[in-house]
Amino acid sequence: MNLSEYLETFDKDDCPANCVLKSNNMLDIVSIPLPDEISGIIISRDPTTNWLYRHLKGNKDLLFASAIPLTLLKQILIFMRNRIDEDTEKSISNTIFHKTYWTHLHKCQTDINNHMSIRFNVKNANRCADNWLDKELSYAINDKTKFIIALGNDVQNWIQKWNELKGQGIVIINLPHPSGNNNSIWYRSDKIDQNKINSTDEQINQLIDICRSL
């Protein structure tokens, strides 16, 4: 079985018995079409009900442009403004949009208002990831895969445990979630702990080195 075939097996009947969204058939298990080549993987925390997934699914370019991949790219370029040249910007953009597979820790959409779905719950997300993401990574990673971008603390905590048990020499790049809530980091504010900015800078430069080598 390859990754494309594995994604076709996603079925809520196979979700963990103790997942609180297992019986909610109004929510799809989110999956994103594959790039032709997987040099990297982006793992974000959870899709939300505000995202028009049902209208865009099947179209990788629209899904990327409507959510995390484009937002992440924008924030990286803001963070590195005047610190990298145009060729480097192009290599990052090309890698993220054409050579990166995007997936989620928590597969079903969540709802911050707790109406159409539940609010994000880390225990439920970890159940979901243990059930789906663990095997998904085994199919996604191949001899061309160089990095995993883990966005936010919840993803980073899960991927750290996965990497200790099943890591395959893949570079783990830990970055803040690209939402506006972290703009103080992305805009290098002098009002926050500079260690967060320094760490982000180090992680992005790791990503840049990989993108340049592809």
Coordinates of N, CA and C in Angstrom, one line a residue:
M1 N 0.9 -1.2 0.0 CA 0.0 0.0 0.0 C 0.9 1.2 0.0
N2 N 0.5 2.2 -0.8 CA 1.2 3.5 -0.8 C 0.4 4.6 -0.1
L3 N 0.9 5.8 0.0 CA 0.2 6.8 0.8 C -1.1 7.2 0.2
S4 N -1.2 7.3 -1.1 CA -2.5 7.6 -1.7 C -3.5 6.6 -1.4
E5 N -3.1 5.3 -1.5 CA -4.1 4.2 -1.2 C -4.4 4.2 0.3
Y6 N -3.5 4.6 1.2 CA -3.8 4.6 2.6 C -4.8 5.7 2.9
L7 N -4.7 6.9 2.3 CA -5.6 8.0 2.5 C -7.0 7.6 2.1
E8 N -7.1 6.7 1.1 CA -8.4 6.2 0.7 C -9.1 5.4 1.7
T9 N -8.3 4.8 2.6 CA -8.9 3.9 3.7 C -9.5 4.7 4.9
F10 N -9.3 6.0 4.9 CA -9.8 6.8 6.0 C -11.3 6.7 6.1
D11 N -11.8 6.2 7.2 CA -13.2 5.9 7.4 C -13.5 6.1 8.9
K12 N -14.5 6.8 9.2 CA -14.8 7.1 10.6 C -15.1 5.9 11.4
D13 N -15.6 4.8 10.8 CA -15.8 3.5 11.5 C -14.5 3.0 12.1
D14 N -13.4 3.4 11.5 CA -12.1 2.9 12.0 C -11.4 3.9 13.0
C15 N -12.1 5.0 13.3 CA -11.6 5.9 14.3 C -11.5 5.3 15.7
P16 N -10.7 5.8 16.6 CA -10.7 5.2 17.9 C -12.1 5.2 18.6
A17 N -12.4 4.1 19.3 CA -13.7 4.0 19.9 C -14.0 5.1 20.9
N18 N -12.9 5.7 21.5 CA -13.1 6.7 22.5 C -12.9 8.1 21.9
C19 N -12.9 8.2 20.6 CA -12.9 9.6 20.0 C -14.2 10.2 20.0
V20 N -14.3 11.4 20.5 CA -15.6 12.0 20.7 C -16.3 12.4 19.4
L21 N -15.6 12.4 18.3 CA -16.1 12.8 17.0 C -16.4 11.6 16.1
K22 N -16.2 10.4 16.7 CA -16.4 9.2 15.8 C -17.8 9.1 15.3
S23 N -18.8 9.4 16.0 CA -20.2 9.3 15.6 C -20.7 10.5 14.8
N24 N -19.9 11.5 14.7 CA -20.3 12.7 14.0 C -20.0 12.6 12.5
N25 N -21.0 12.1 11.8 CA -20.8 11.9 10.4 C -21.0 13.1 9.5
M26 N -21.2 14.3 10.2 CA -21.3 15.5 9.4 C -19.9 16.0 9.2
L27 N -18.9 15.5 9.8 CA -17.5 15.9 9.7 C -16.7 14.9 8.9
D28 N -16.0 15.4 7.9 CA -15.1 14.5 7.1 C -13.8 14.4 7.8
I29 N -13.1 13.2 7.6 CA -11.7 13.1 7.9 C -10.9 13.8 6.8
V30 N -10.2 14.8 7.2 CA -9.5 15.7 6.3 C -8.3 15.0 5.7
S31 N -8.1 15.0 4.4 CA -6.9 14.6 3.8 C -6.6 15.5 2.6
I32 N -5.3 15.7 2.4 CA -4.9 16.7 1.4 C -4.2 15.9 0.2
P33 N -4.5 16.2 -1.0 CA -3.8 15.5 -2.2 C -2.3 15.6 -2.1
L34 N -1.6 14.6 -2.6 CA -0.2 14.5 -2.5 C 0.5 15.4 -3.6
P35 N 1.7 15.9 -3.3 CA 2.5 16.5 -4.3 C 3.2 15.3 -5.1
D36 N 3.8 15.6 -6.2 CA 4.5 14.6 -7.0 C 5.7 14.0 -6.3
E37 N 6.3 14.9 -5.5 CA 7.5 14.4 -4.8 C 7.4 14.9 -3.3
I38 N 7.6 14.1 -2.3 CA 7.6 14.5 -0.9 C 9.0 14.7 -0.4
S39 N 9.4 15.9 -0.5 CA 10.7 16.3 0.2 C 10.5 16.7 1.6
G40 N 9.3 17.1 2.0 CA 9.0 17.5 3.3 C 7.6 17.3 3.7
I41 N 7.3 17.4 5.0 CA 5.9 17.2 5.5 C 5.6 18.3 6.4
I42 N 4.5 19.0 6.3 CA 4.0 19.9 7.3 C 2.9 19.3 8.1
I43 N 3.1 19.3 9.4 CA 2.0 18.8 10.3 C 1.5 20.0 11.1
S44 N 0.2 20.3 10.9 CA -0.4 21.4 11.7 C -1.4 20.7 12.6
R45 N -2.0 21.5 13.5 CA -2.7 20.9 14.7 C -4.0 20.4 14.3
D46 N -4.9 21.2 13.8 CA -6.3 20.8 13.5 C -6.9 21.7 12.4
P47 N -7.7 21.1 11.5 CA -8.5 21.9 10.6 C -9.7 22.4 11.4
T48 N -10.2 23.5 11.0 CA -11.4 24.1 11.7 C -12.6 24.1 10.8
T49 N -13.8 24.3 11.4 CA -15.0 24.3 10.6 C -15.2 25.6 9.8
N50 N -14.4 26.6 10.1 CA -14.4 27.8 9.3 C -13.7 27.6 7.9
W51 N -12.9 26.6 7.8 CA -12.2 26.3 6.6 C -13.1 25.6 5.6
L52 N -13.2 26.0 4.4 CA -14.1 25.5 3.4 C -13.6 24.2 2.7
Y53 N -13.2 23.2 3.6 CA -12.6 22.0 3.1 C -13.5 21.3 2.1
R54 N -14.8 21.1 2.4 CA -15.6 20.3 1.5 C -15.7 20.9 0.1
H55 N -15.6 22.2 0.0 CA -15.7 22.9 -1.3 C -14.4 22.9 -2.1
L56 N -13.3 22.7 -1.3 CA -12.0 22.7 -2.0 C -11.2 21.4 -2.1
K57 N -11.8 20.4 -1.4 CA -11.0 19.1 -1.3 C -10.8 18.5 -2.7
G58 N -9.7 17.9 -2.9 CA -9.3 17.4 -4.2 C -8.5 18.3 -5.0
N59 N -8.4 19.6 -4.6 CA -7.6 20.6 -5.3 C -6.4 21.0 -4.3
K60 N -5.3 20.4 -4.5 CA -4.2 20.7 -3.6 C -3.8 22.2 -3.6
D61 N -3.7 22.8 -4.8 CA -3.3 24.2 -4.9 C -4.3 25.1 -4.1
L62 N -5.6 24.9 -4.3 CA -6.6 25.8 -3.6 C -6.5 25.5 -2.1
L63 N -6.3 24.3 -1.7 CA -6.3 23.9 -0.2 C -5.0 24.6 0.4
F64 N -3.9 24.5 -0.3 CA -2.7 25.1 0.2 C -2.8 26.7 0.3
A65 N -3.4 27.2 -0.7 CA -3.6 28.7 -0.8 C -4.6 29.2 0.2
S66 N -5.5 28.4 0.7 CA -6.6 28.8 1.5 C -6.2 28.7 3.0
A67 N -5.1 28.1 3.3 CA -4.8 27.8 4.7 C -3.4 27.7 5.1
I68 N -3.0 26.8 5.9 CA -1.7 26.8 6.6 C -0.5 26.9 5.6
P69 N -0.3 26.2 4.5 CA 0.9 26.3 3.8 C 1.2 27.7 3.3
L70 N 0.2 28.4 2.8 CA 0.5 29.8 2.3 C 0.7 30.7 3.5
T71 N 0.0 30.5 4.6 CA 0.2 31.4 5.8 C 1.5 31.2 6.3
L72 N 2.0 29.9 6.4 CA 3.3 29.6 6.9 C 4.4 30.2 6.0
L73 N 4.2 30.1 4.7 CA 5.2 30.7 3.8 C 5.3 32.2 4.0
K74 N 4.1 32.9 4.1 CA 4.1 34.3 4.4 C 4.8 34.7 5.6
Q75 N 4.6 34.0 6.7 CA 5.2 34.3 8.0 C 6.7 34.0 8.0
I76 N 7.1 33.0 7.3 CA 8.6 32.8 7.2 C 9.2 33.9 6.4
L77 N 8.6 34.4 5.3 CA 9.2 35.4 4.5 C 9.2 36.8 5.3
I78 N 8.2 37.0 6.1 CA 8.1 38.2 7.0 C 9.3 38.1 8.0
F79 N 9.4 36.9 8.6 CA 10.4 36.7 9.6 C 11.8 36.9 9.1
M80 N 12.0 36.5 7.8 CA 13.4 36.6 7.2 C 13.6 37.8 6.3
R81 N 12.6 38.7 6.4 CA 12.7 39.9 5.5 C 14.1 40.6 5.6
N82 N 14.6 40.9 4.4 CA 15.9 41.5 4.3 C 17.1 40.7 4.8
R83 N 16.8 39.4 5.1 CA 17.9 38.5 5.6 C 18.2 37.4 4.6
I84 N 17.4 37.2 3.6 CA 17.6 36.2 2.5 C 17.4 36.9 1.2
D85 N 18.0 36.3 0.2 CA 17.9 36.8 -1.2 C 16.7 36.2 -1.9
E86 N 16.5 36.7 -3.1 CA 15.3 36.3 -3.9 C 15.4 34.8 -4.3
D87 N 16.6 34.3 -4.6 CA 16.7 32.9 -5.0 C 16.3 32.0 -3.8
T88 N 16.7 32.4 -2.6 CA 16.3 31.6 -1.4 C 14.8 31.7 -1.2
E89 N 14.2 32.8 -1.3 CA 12.8 32.9 -1.2 C 12.1 32.0 -2.2
K90 N 12.6 31.9 -3.4 CA 12.0 31.1 -4.4 C 12.2 29.6 -4.1
S91 N 13.3 29.2 -3.5 CA 13.5 27.8 -3.1 C 12.6 27.4 -2.0
I92 N 12.4 28.3 -1.0 CA 11.5 28.0 0.1 C 10.1 27.8 -0.5
S93 N 9.6 28.8 -1.3 CA 8.3 28.8 -1.9 C 8.1 27.5 -2.7
N94 N 9.0 27.2 -3.6 CA 8.9 26.0 -4.4 C 8.8 24.7 -3.6
T95 N 9.6 24.6 -2.5 CA 9.6 23.4 -1.7 C 8.3 23.3 -1.0
I96 N 7.8 24.3 -0.4 CA 6.6 24.3 0.4 C 5.4 24.0 -0.5
F97 N 5.3 24.6 -1.7 CA 4.1 24.5 -2.5 C 4.2 23.3 -3.5
H98 N 5.4 22.8 -3.8 CA 5.4 21.7 -4.8 C 6.1 20.4 -4.3
K99 N 6.7 20.5 -3.2 CA 7.5 19.3 -2.7 C 7.1 18.9 -1.3
T100 N 6.0 19.4 -0.8 CA 5.7 19.2 0.6 C 4.3 18.6 0.8
Y101 N 4.2 17.6 1.6 CA 2.9 17.0 1.9 C 2.4 17.6 3.2
W102 N 1.1 18.0 3.2 CA 0.5 18.7 4.4 C -0.5 17.8 5.0
T103 N -0.4 17.6 6.4 CA -1.4 16.8 7.1 C -1.6 17.4 8.5
H104 N -2.4 16.8 9.3 CA -2.8 17.3 10.6 C -2.7 16.3 11.7
L105 N -2.4 16.8 12.9 CA -2.4 15.9 14.1 C -3.8 15.4 14.3
H106 N -4.8 16.3 14.3 CA -6.2 15.9 14.5 C -7.0 16.0 13.1
K107 N -7.6 14.9 12.7 CA -8.1 14.8 11.3 C -9.4 15.5 11.1
C108 N -10.3 15.5 12.0 CA -11.6 16.1 11.9 C -11.6 17.6 12.2
Q109 N -12.5 18.3 11.6 CA -12.5 19.8 11.9 C -13.0 20.1 13.3
T110 N -12.4 21.0 13.9 CA -12.8 21.5 15.2 C -13.5 22.8 15.1
D111 N -14.2 23.2 16.2 CA -15.0 24.4 16.2 C -14.7 25.2 17.5
I112 N -14.1 26.3 17.4 CA -13.8 27.1 18.6 C -15.0 27.5 19.4
N113 N -16.2 27.6 18.7 CA -17.4 27.9 19.3 C -18.2 26.7 19.9
N114 N -17.6 25.5 19.6 CA -18.2 24.3 20.2 C -19.7 24.1 19.7
H115 N -19.9 24.4 18.4 CA -21.2 24.3 17.8 C -21.3 23.1 16.9
M116 N -20.6 23.2 15.7 CA -20.6 22.2 14.7 C -19.7 21.0 15.1
S117 N -18.8 21.3 15.9 CA -17.8 20.3 16.3 C -17.3 20.6 17.8
I118 N -16.4 19.9 18.3 CA -15.8 20.2 19.6 C -14.7 21.2 19.4
R119 N -14.4 21.9 20.5 CA -13.2 22.7 20.6 C -12.0 21.7 20.5
F120 N -10.9 22.2 20.1 CA -9.7 21.4 20.1 C -9.4 20.8 21.5
N121 N -9.2 19.5 21.5 CA -8.9 18.8 22.7 C -7.6 18.0 22.5
V122 N -6.6 18.2 23.2 CA -5.3 17.6 23.0 C -5.3 16.1 23.2
K123 N -6.1 15.6 24.1 CA -6.2 14.2 24.4 C -6.9 13.5 23.2
N124 N -7.9 14.1 22.7 CA -8.6 13.5 21.5 C -7.7 13.6 20.3
A125 N -6.9 14.7 20.1 CA -6.0 14.8 19.0 C -4.9 13.8 19.0
N126 N -4.4 13.5 20.2 CA -3.4 12.4 20.3 C -3.9 11.1 20.0
R127 N -5.2 10.8 20.4 CA -5.8 9.5 20.1 C -5.9 9.4 18.5
C128 N -6.3 10.5 17.9 CA -6.5 10.5 16.5 C -5.1 10.3 15.8
A129 N -4.1 11.0 16.3 CA -2.8 10.9 15.7 C -2.2 9.5 15.8
D130 N -2.4 8.9 17.0 CA -1.9 7.5 17.2 C -2.6 6.6 16.3
N131 N -3.8 6.9 16.0 CA -4.6 5.9 15.1 C -4.3 6.1 13.6
W132 N -4.2 7.4 13.2 CA -4.0 7.7 11.7 C -2.6 8.2 11.3
L133 N -2.1 9.2 12.1 CA -0.9 9.9 11.6 C 0.3 9.0 11.7
D134 N 0.4 8.2 12.7 CA 1.5 7.3 12.9 C 1.8 6.5 11.6
K135 N 0.7 5.8 11.2 CA 0.9 5.0 10.0 C 1.0 5.9 8.7
E136 N 0.4 7.0 8.7 CA 0.4 7.9 7.6 C 1.9 8.3 7.3
L137 N 2.6 8.6 8.4 CA 4.0 9.0 8.2 C 4.9 7.9 7.6
S138 N 4.5 6.7 8.0 CA 5.3 5.6 7.5 C 5.2 5.4 6.0
Y139 N 4.0 5.8 5.5 CA 3.8 5.8 4.0 C 4.3 7.0 3.3
A140 N 4.3 8.2 4.0 CA 4.6 9.4 3.4 C 6.2 9.6 3.3
I141 N 6.9 9.0 4.2 CA 8.4 9.2 4.2 C 9.0 8.2 3.3
N142 N 9.9 8.8 2.4 CA 10.6 7.9 1.5 C 12.1 8.4 1.4
D143 N 12.9 7.9 0.5 CA 14.3 8.3 0.5 C 14.5 9.7 0.1
K144 N 13.5 10.4 -0.4 CA 13.6 11.8 -0.8 C 13.1 12.8 0.3
T145 N 12.5 12.2 1.3 CA 11.9 13.1 2.4 C 13.0 13.5 3.4
K146 N 13.2 14.8 3.5 CA 14.3 15.4 4.3 C 13.9 16.0 5.6
F147 N 12.6 16.5 5.7 CA 12.2 17.2 6.9 C 10.7 17.1 7.2
I148 N 10.4 17.3 8.5 CA 9.0 17.5 9.0 C 9.0 18.8 9.7
I149 N 8.0 19.6 9.3 CA 7.8 20.9 10.0 C 6.6 20.6 11.0
A150 N 6.9 20.7 12.3 CA 5.9 20.6 13.3 C 5.5 21.9 13.8
L151 N 4.2 22.3 13.6 CA 3.7 23.6 13.9 C 3.0 23.6 15.3
G152 N 3.5 24.3 16.3 CA 2.9 24.5 17.6 C 3.2 23.4 18.5
N153 N 3.0 23.7 19.8 CA 3.4 22.8 20.9 C 2.8 21.4 20.9
D154 N 1.5 21.3 20.6 CA 0.8 20.1 20.6 C 1.4 19.1 19.6
V155 N 1.6 19.6 18.4 CA 2.2 18.8 17.3 C 3.6 18.4 17.7
Q156 N 4.4 19.4 18.2 CA 5.8 19.1 18.6 C 5.9 18.1 19.6
N157 N 5.0 18.1 20.6 CA 5.1 17.1 21.7 C 4.8 15.7 21.1
W158 N 3.8 15.6 20.2 CA 3.5 14.2 19.6 C 4.7 13.8 18.8
I159 N 5.2 14.7 17.9 CA 6.2 14.3 16.9 C 7.5 13.9 17.6
Q160 N 7.8 14.6 18.8 CA 9.0 14.3 19.5 C 8.9 12.8 20.0
K161 N 7.8 12.4 20.5 CA 7.6 11.0 20.9 C 7.7 10.0 19.8
W162 N 7.1 10.4 18.7 CA 7.1 9.6 17.4 C 8.6 9.4 17.0
N163 N 9.3 10.6 17.0 CA 10.7 10.6 16.5 C 11.6 9.7 17.3
E164 N 11.4 9.7 18.6 CA 12.2 8.9 19.5 C 12.0 7.4 19.3
L165 N 10.7 7.0 18.9 CA 10.4 5.6 18.7 C 10.6 5.2 17.2
K166 N 10.3 6.1 16.3 CA 10.2 5.6 14.9 C 10.9 6.6 13.9
G167 N 11.6 7.6 14.4 CA 12.3 8.5 13.6 C 13.2 7.8 12.6
Q168 N 13.3 8.4 11.4 CA 14.1 7.8 10.3 C 15.2 8.7 9.8
G169 N 15.8 9.5 10.8 CA 16.8 10.4 10.4 C 16.3 11.7 9.7
I170 N 15.0 11.9 9.8 CA 14.3 13.1 9.2 C 14.6 14.3 10.1
V171 N 14.9 15.4 9.5 CA 15.1 16.7 10.3 C 13.8 17.2 10.8
I172 N 13.6 17.3 12.1 CA 12.4 17.9 12.7 C 12.6 19.4 12.9
I173 N 11.7 20.2 12.2 CA 11.8 21.6 12.3 C 10.6 22.1 13.1
N174 N 10.8 22.6 14.3 CA 9.8 23.1 15.2 C 9.6 24.6 15.0
L175 N 8.4 24.9 14.5 CA 8.0 26.3 14.3 C 6.7 26.7 15.0
P176 N 6.6 28.0 15.4 CA 5.3 28.4 16.0 C 4.2 28.3 14.9
H177 N 3.0 28.1 15.4 CA 1.9 28.1 14.5 C 1.8 29.4 13.8
P178 N 1.6 29.5 12.5 CA 1.6 30.7 11.7 C 0.4 31.7 11.9
S179 N -0.4 31.4 12.9 CA -1.6 32.3 13.1 C -1.1 33.6 13.7
G180 N -2.0 34.6 13.6 CA -1.7 35.9 14.1 C -1.4 36.0 15.6
N181 N -1.8 34.9 16.3 CA -1.5 34.9 17.7 C -0.1 34.9 18.0
N182 N 0.7 34.5 17.0 CA 2.2 34.4 17.2 C 2.9 35.5 16.4
N183 N 2.2 36.5 16.1 CA 2.9 37.6 15.3 C 4.0 38.2 16.1
S184 N 4.0 38.2 17.4 CA 5.1 38.8 18.1 C 6.4 38.1 17.8
I185 N 6.3 36.8 17.5 CA 7.5 36.0 17.1 C 7.8 36.3 15.6
W186 N 6.8 36.1 14.8 CA 7.1 36.2 13.4 C 7.5 37.6 13.0
Y187 N 7.1 38.6 13.7 CA 7.6 40.0 13.4 C 8.8 40.4 14.3
R188 N 9.4 39.5 15.0 CA 10.6 39.7 15.8 C 10.4 40.8 16.8
S189 N 9.3 40.8 17.5 CA 9.0 41.9 18.5 C 10.1 41.8 19.6
D190 N 10.5 43.0 20.0 CA 11.5 43.1 21.1 C 10.8 43.1 22.5
K191 N 9.5 42.8 22.5 CA 8.7 42.8 23.7 C 8.5 41.4 24.3
I192 N 9.0 40.4 23.5 CA 8.9 39.0 24.0 C 10.2 38.4 24.3
D193 N 10.2 37.2 24.9 CA 11.5 36.5 25.1 C 12.2 36.3 23.8
Q194 N 13.4 36.8 23.8 CA 14.2 36.7 22.5 C 14.7 35.3 22.2
N195 N 14.6 34.4 23.2 CA 15.0 33.0 23.0 C 14.0 32.4 22.0
K196 N 12.7 32.8 22.0 CA 11.7 32.3 21.1 C 12.1 32.7 19.6
I197 N 12.5 33.9 19.5 CA 12.9 34.4 18.2 C 14.2 33.8 17.7
N198 N 15.2 33.6 18.6 CA 16.4 33.0 18.2 C 16.2 31.5 17.8
S199 N 15.3 30.8 18.6 CA 15.0 29.4 18.2 C 14.3 29.3 16.9
T200 N 13.4 30.2 16.6 CA 12.7 30.2 15.3 C 13.7 30.5 14.2
D201 N 14.6 31.4 14.4 CA 15.6 31.8 13.4 C 16.4 30.6 13.1
E202 N 16.8 29.9 14.1 CA 17.7 28.7 13.9 C 16.9 27.6 13.1
Q203 N 15.6 27.4 13.5 CA 14.8 26.4 12.8 C 14.6 26.7 11.3
I204 N 14.3 28.0 11.1 CA 14.1 28.4 9.7 C 15.3 28.3 8.9
N205 N 16.5 28.6 9.4 CA 17.7 28.5 8.7 C 18.0 27.0 8.4
Q206 N 17.6 26.1 9.3 CA 17.7 24.7 8.9 C 16.9 24.3 7.7
L207 N 15.7 24.9 7.7 CA 14.8 24.6 6.6 C 15.4 25.2 5.3
I208 N 15.9 26.4 5.4 CA 16.5 27.1 4.2 C 17.7 26.2 3.6
D209 N 18.5 25.7 4.5 CA 19.6 24.9 4.0 C 19.1 23.7 3.2
I210 N 18.0 23.1 3.7 CA 17.5 21.9 3.1 C 16.9 22.3 1.7
C211 N 16.1 23.4 1.7 CA 15.5 23.8 0.5 C 16.5 24.2 -0.6
R212 N 17.6 24.8 -0.2 CA 18.6 25.1 -1.2 C 19.3 23.9 -1.8
S213 N 19.3 22.8 -1.0 CA 20.0 21.6 -1.5 C 19.1 20.7 -2.4
L214 N 17.8 21.0 -2.4 CA 16.9 20.1 -3.2 C 16.9 20.4 -4.7

